Amino acid sequence: MHTEEQVLEIFEENNVLQSGHFILTSGLHSDRYAQCARIFEYPEIAQLVCADLVEKLGGVEADLVMGAAVGGITMAYEMARELGIPNIFAEREHGELKLRRGFSIPEGARVLLVEDVVTTAKTVREMLPLIENTGATVAAVACIFDRTGGSVDFGVPFVSEVKLDVRNHDPADCPMCQAGSEAVEPGSRHLHQ
C-alpha cells in the first residue's frame, strides 16, 4: 500500500490535484480541485489507487460494485476488476439517480459503493436507497478523495485513498470571489443546466 504522501505526489505530477478557484459539484467554492478523470487516463495509476483501496477495505465482502455517472463509472469498473466481481453505475435522469441500461441489483447482494470525490456525501446518500430498496445491503463505501477529512459516517466501513482537509466556501462567503477571482466549474455536472 502506498502512503498518502506518495499518492499525493503522483496526483500532483499528473495534474489530478489542482489549485485555483473552483465551483464544486456541490455548488461550494474551493481553492483545490481533484480532477479524478486524470487518474483513469493512466491505467497504471488507476490500478495503483484501486488496489490500495481494496487493501484498505481489509476483506470486506462484496458481490457487486456500484458507482455514479460520470465520476464513478471508471472507478467502479476498476474496483470490480480488482475484486473480480461485476459492476454497475447509476446515472441521472431528470436530476434523479436511477439504474438504467438494464442494470439491476440482486436481492441480498452486498454492494460496494464507490465515488471519486466525497465532499458533502450527497451522491453516496442518493445511491443508498437504490440499493436498500432492492433488499440488498451496502457492504462499504470507498472513494479516492475524502474532502470531509474523515467526518462523514455512512454506517458501514468507509475508506479513502486520500483525506483532504480543504476549506469549502458558500459562494456568498467565498473569499476568492470577494477578492474578484472568477471561479471555474471543471466538474461533470453543471449547476445551471
Short mmCIF file of C-alpha atoms in Angstrom, two decimals:
data_model
loop_
_atom_site.label_atom_id
_atom_site.label_comp_id
_atom_site.label_asym_id
_atom_site.label_seq_id
_atom_site.Cartn_x
_atom_site.Cartn_y
_atom_site.Cartn_z
CA MET A 1 0.00 0.00 0.00
CA HIS A 2 1.21 3.48 -0.82
CA THR A 3 1.41 6.28 1.71
CA GLU A 4 -0.85 9.29 1.31
CA GLU A 5 2.25 11.41 0.60
CA GLN A 6 3.32 9.07 -2.23
CA VAL A 7 -0.15 9.15 -3.75
CA LEU A 8 -0.40 12.95 -3.49
CA GLU A 9 2.96 13.25 -5.26
CA ILE A 10 1.71 11.03 -8.10
CA PHE A 11 -1.50 13.05 -8.29
CA GLU A 12 0.31 16.38 -8.40
CA GLU A 13 2.72 15.10 -11.09
CA ASN A 14 -0.27 14.09 -13.24
CA ASN A 15 -2.35 17.26 -12.68
CA VAL A 16 -5.01 15.39 -10.70
CA LEU A 17 -4.89 17.76 -7.74
CA GLN A 18 -5.21 21.34 -8.96
CA SER A 19 -5.06 24.77 -7.33
CA GLY A 20 -7.20 27.75 -8.36
CA HIS A 21 -10.78 28.92 -7.79
CA PHE A 22 -13.30 26.19 -8.48
CA ILE A 23 -17.05 25.59 -8.28
CA LEU A 24 -17.55 22.07 -6.97
CA THR A 25 -20.44 19.80 -7.98
CA SER A 26 -21.99 20.63 -4.60
CA GLY A 27 -22.08 24.33 -5.57
CA LEU A 28 -19.47 25.19 -2.95
CA HIS A 29 -16.28 27.02 -3.92
CA SER A 30 -12.77 25.75 -3.18
CA ASP A 31 -9.15 26.62 -3.91
CA ARG A 32 -8.32 22.93 -4.59
CA TYR A 33 -9.91 20.61 -7.13
CA ALA A 34 -9.44 16.88 -7.59
CA GLN A 35 -9.75 16.09 -11.30
CA CYS A 36 -10.18 12.35 -10.82
CA ALA A 37 -10.73 11.73 -14.52
CA ARG A 38 -6.96 12.26 -14.85
CA ILE A 39 -6.34 9.24 -12.59
CA PHE A 40 -8.18 7.00 -15.03
CA GLU A 41 -6.33 8.47 -18.01
CA TYR A 42 -3.39 6.28 -16.96
CA PRO A 43 -4.23 2.60 -16.29
CA GLU A 44 -1.19 2.13 -14.06
CA ILE A 45 -2.31 4.96 -11.74
CA ALA A 46 -5.91 3.69 -11.72
CA GLN A 47 -4.70 0.20 -10.82
CA LEU A 48 -2.45 1.55 -8.04
CA VAL A 49 -5.25 3.62 -6.48
CA CYS A 50 -7.91 0.90 -6.68
CA ALA A 51 -5.55 -1.82 -5.41
CA ASP A 52 -4.76 0.41 -2.41
CA LEU A 53 -8.48 0.89 -1.76
CA VAL A 54 -9.15 -2.87 -1.94
CA GLU A 55 -6.34 -3.40 0.58
CA LYS A 56 -7.79 -0.71 2.85
CA LEU A 57 -11.19 -2.44 2.72
CA GLY A 58 -9.46 -5.31 4.52
CA GLY A 59 -11.54 -8.23 3.35
CA VAL A 60 -14.96 -6.56 3.21
CA GLU A 61 -17.04 -8.97 1.15
CA ALA A 62 -18.99 -7.61 -1.80
CA ASP A 63 -20.87 -9.16 -4.69
CA LEU A 64 -21.19 -6.05 -6.82
CA VAL A 65 -19.56 -2.62 -7.20
CA MET A 66 -21.69 0.43 -7.94
CA GLY A 67 -20.68 3.97 -8.81
CA ALA A 68 -22.49 7.05 -10.10
CA ALA A 69 -22.05 8.63 -13.51
CA VAL A 70 -19.83 10.23 -14.53
CA GLY A 71 -17.00 10.15 -12.00
CA GLY A 72 -17.81 6.74 -10.57
CA ILE A 73 -18.15 4.78 -13.82
CA THR A 74 -14.49 4.03 -14.49
CA MET A 75 -13.72 3.73 -10.79
CA ALA A 76 -16.50 1.12 -10.35
CA TYR A 77 -15.08 -0.84 -13.27
CA GLU A 78 -11.53 -0.75 -11.95
CA MET A 79 -12.58 -1.66 -8.39
CA ALA A 80 -14.67 -4.55 -9.76
CA ARG A 81 -11.70 -5.73 -11.83
CA GLU A 82 -9.51 -5.71 -8.71
CA LEU A 83 -12.14 -7.68 -6.79
CA GLY A 84 -13.17 -9.99 -9.63
CA ILE A 85 -16.87 -9.09 -9.36
CA PRO A 86 -19.41 -7.29 -11.61
CA ASN A 87 -20.00 -3.54 -11.61
CA ILE A 88 -22.85 -1.21 -12.50
CA PHE A 89 -23.48 2.51 -12.35
CA ALA A 90 -26.35 4.84 -11.58
CA GLU A 91 -26.96 7.90 -13.71
CA ARG A 92 -29.13 10.97 -13.53
CA GLU A 93 -32.45 11.09 -15.31
CA HIS A 94 -34.34 14.37 -14.78
CA GLY A 95 -31.95 15.14 -11.91
CA GLU A 96 -32.54 11.88 -10.04
CA LEU A 97 -30.08 8.98 -9.78
CA LYS A 98 -31.50 5.81 -11.30
CA LEU A 99 -30.37 2.44 -12.54
CA ARG A 100 -30.75 2.31 -16.32
CA ARG A 101 -29.37 0.28 -19.22
CA GLY A 102 -30.82 -2.92 -17.79
CA PHE A 103 -28.72 -2.73 -14.61
CA SER A 104 -30.22 -4.29 -11.50
CA ILE A 105 -29.14 -5.20 -8.00
CA PRO A 106 -29.95 -8.75 -6.89
CA GLU A 107 -31.85 -9.12 -3.64
CA GLY A 108 -29.42 -9.98 -0.84
CA ALA A 109 -26.38 -8.68 -2.74
CA ARG A 110 -23.59 -6.96 -0.81
CA VAL A 111 -22.75 -3.78 -2.73
CA LEU A 112 -19.53 -1.80 -2.56
CA LEU A 113 -20.38 1.84 -3.30
CA VAL A 114 -17.61 3.87 -4.90
CA GLU A 115 -17.29 7.58 -5.56
CA ASP A 116 -14.35 9.54 -6.88
CA VAL A 117 -14.71 12.51 -4.51
CA VAL A 118 -16.84 12.84 -1.36
CA THR A 119 -17.40 16.47 -0.36
CA THR A 120 -20.94 16.68 1.02
CA ALA A 121 -21.68 12.92 0.66
CA LYS A 122 -24.85 13.81 -1.29
CA THR A 123 -24.24 11.44 -4.22
CA VAL A 124 -23.42 8.47 -1.98
CA ARG A 125 -26.54 9.17 0.10
CA GLU A 126 -28.60 9.31 -3.12
CA MET A 127 -27.32 5.86 -4.12
CA LEU A 128 -28.17 4.21 -0.78
CA PRO A 129 -31.94 3.84 -1.46
CA LEU A 130 -31.23 2.36 -4.91
CA ILE A 131 -29.51 -0.48 -3.07
CA GLU A 132 -31.64 -0.80 0.04
CA ASN A 133 -34.94 -0.73 -1.89
CA THR A 134 -33.92 -3.94 -3.68
CA GLY A 135 -33.29 -5.89 -0.48
CA ALA A 136 -29.53 -5.61 -0.97
CA THR A 137 -27.09 -4.15 1.55
CA VAL A 138 -24.22 -1.70 1.37
CA ALA A 139 -21.04 -3.56 2.31
CA ALA A 140 -18.77 -0.48 2.35
CA VAL A 141 -18.08 2.86 0.70
CA ALA A 142 -14.76 3.69 -0.97
CA CYS A 143 -13.60 6.94 -2.53
CA ILE A 144 -10.41 8.39 -3.92
CA PHE A 145 -10.64 11.80 -2.24
CA ASP A 146 -12.44 12.33 1.06
CA ARG A 147 -12.85 16.11 1.26
CA THR A 148 -14.70 15.76 4.58
CA GLY A 149 -11.45 14.91 6.34
CA GLY A 150 -13.00 11.69 7.63
CA SER A 151 -16.02 13.32 9.27
CA VAL A 152 -18.79 11.55 7.34
CA ASP A 153 -20.41 8.35 8.65
CA PHE A 154 -22.37 6.08 6.30
CA GLY A 155 -22.92 3.40 8.95
CA VAL A 156 -20.63 1.00 7.04
CA PRO A 157 -16.85 0.89 6.55
CA PHE A 158 -15.68 3.98 4.63
CA VAL A 159 -12.19 4.13 3.14
CA SER A 160 -10.41 6.69 1.02
CA GLU A 161 -7.11 6.90 -0.79
CA VAL A 162 -6.54 10.48 0.37
CA LYS A 163 -8.19 12.62 3.04
CA LEU A 164 -8.12 16.27 2.09
CA ASP A 165 -8.82 18.85 4.75
CA VAL A 166 -9.75 21.59 2.30
CA ARG A 167 -11.96 24.52 3.19
CA ASN A 168 -15.05 24.84 1.05
CA HIS A 169 -16.94 28.11 0.84
CA ASP A 170 -20.54 29.06 0.23
CA PRO A 171 -20.45 31.29 -2.88
CA ALA A 172 -21.86 34.22 -0.87
CA ASP A 173 -18.98 33.98 1.62
CA CYS A 174 -16.17 32.93 -0.73
CA PRO A 175 -13.03 34.98 -0.05
CA MET A 176 -11.76 34.32 -3.59
CA CYS A 177 -14.98 35.76 -5.08
CA GLN A 178 -14.74 38.73 -2.72
CA ALA A 179 -11.19 39.31 -4.00
CA GLY A 180 -12.51 39.44 -7.58
CA SER A 181 -11.36 35.99 -8.71
CA GLU A 182 -13.56 34.26 -11.27
CA ALA A 183 -14.46 30.65 -10.42
CA VAL A 184 -14.34 27.85 -12.98
CA GLU A 185 -16.58 24.78 -12.99
CA PRO A 186 -14.45 21.81 -14.08
CA GLY A 187 -16.80 19.01 -12.94
CA SER A 188 -19.09 16.80 -14.98
CA ARG A 189 -22.43 18.02 -13.58
CA HIS A 190 -23.08 21.64 -14.31
CA LEU A 191 -25.23 23.51 -11.83
CA HIS A 192 -27.05 25.74 -14.28
CA GLN A 193 -28.45 23.20 -16.75
#
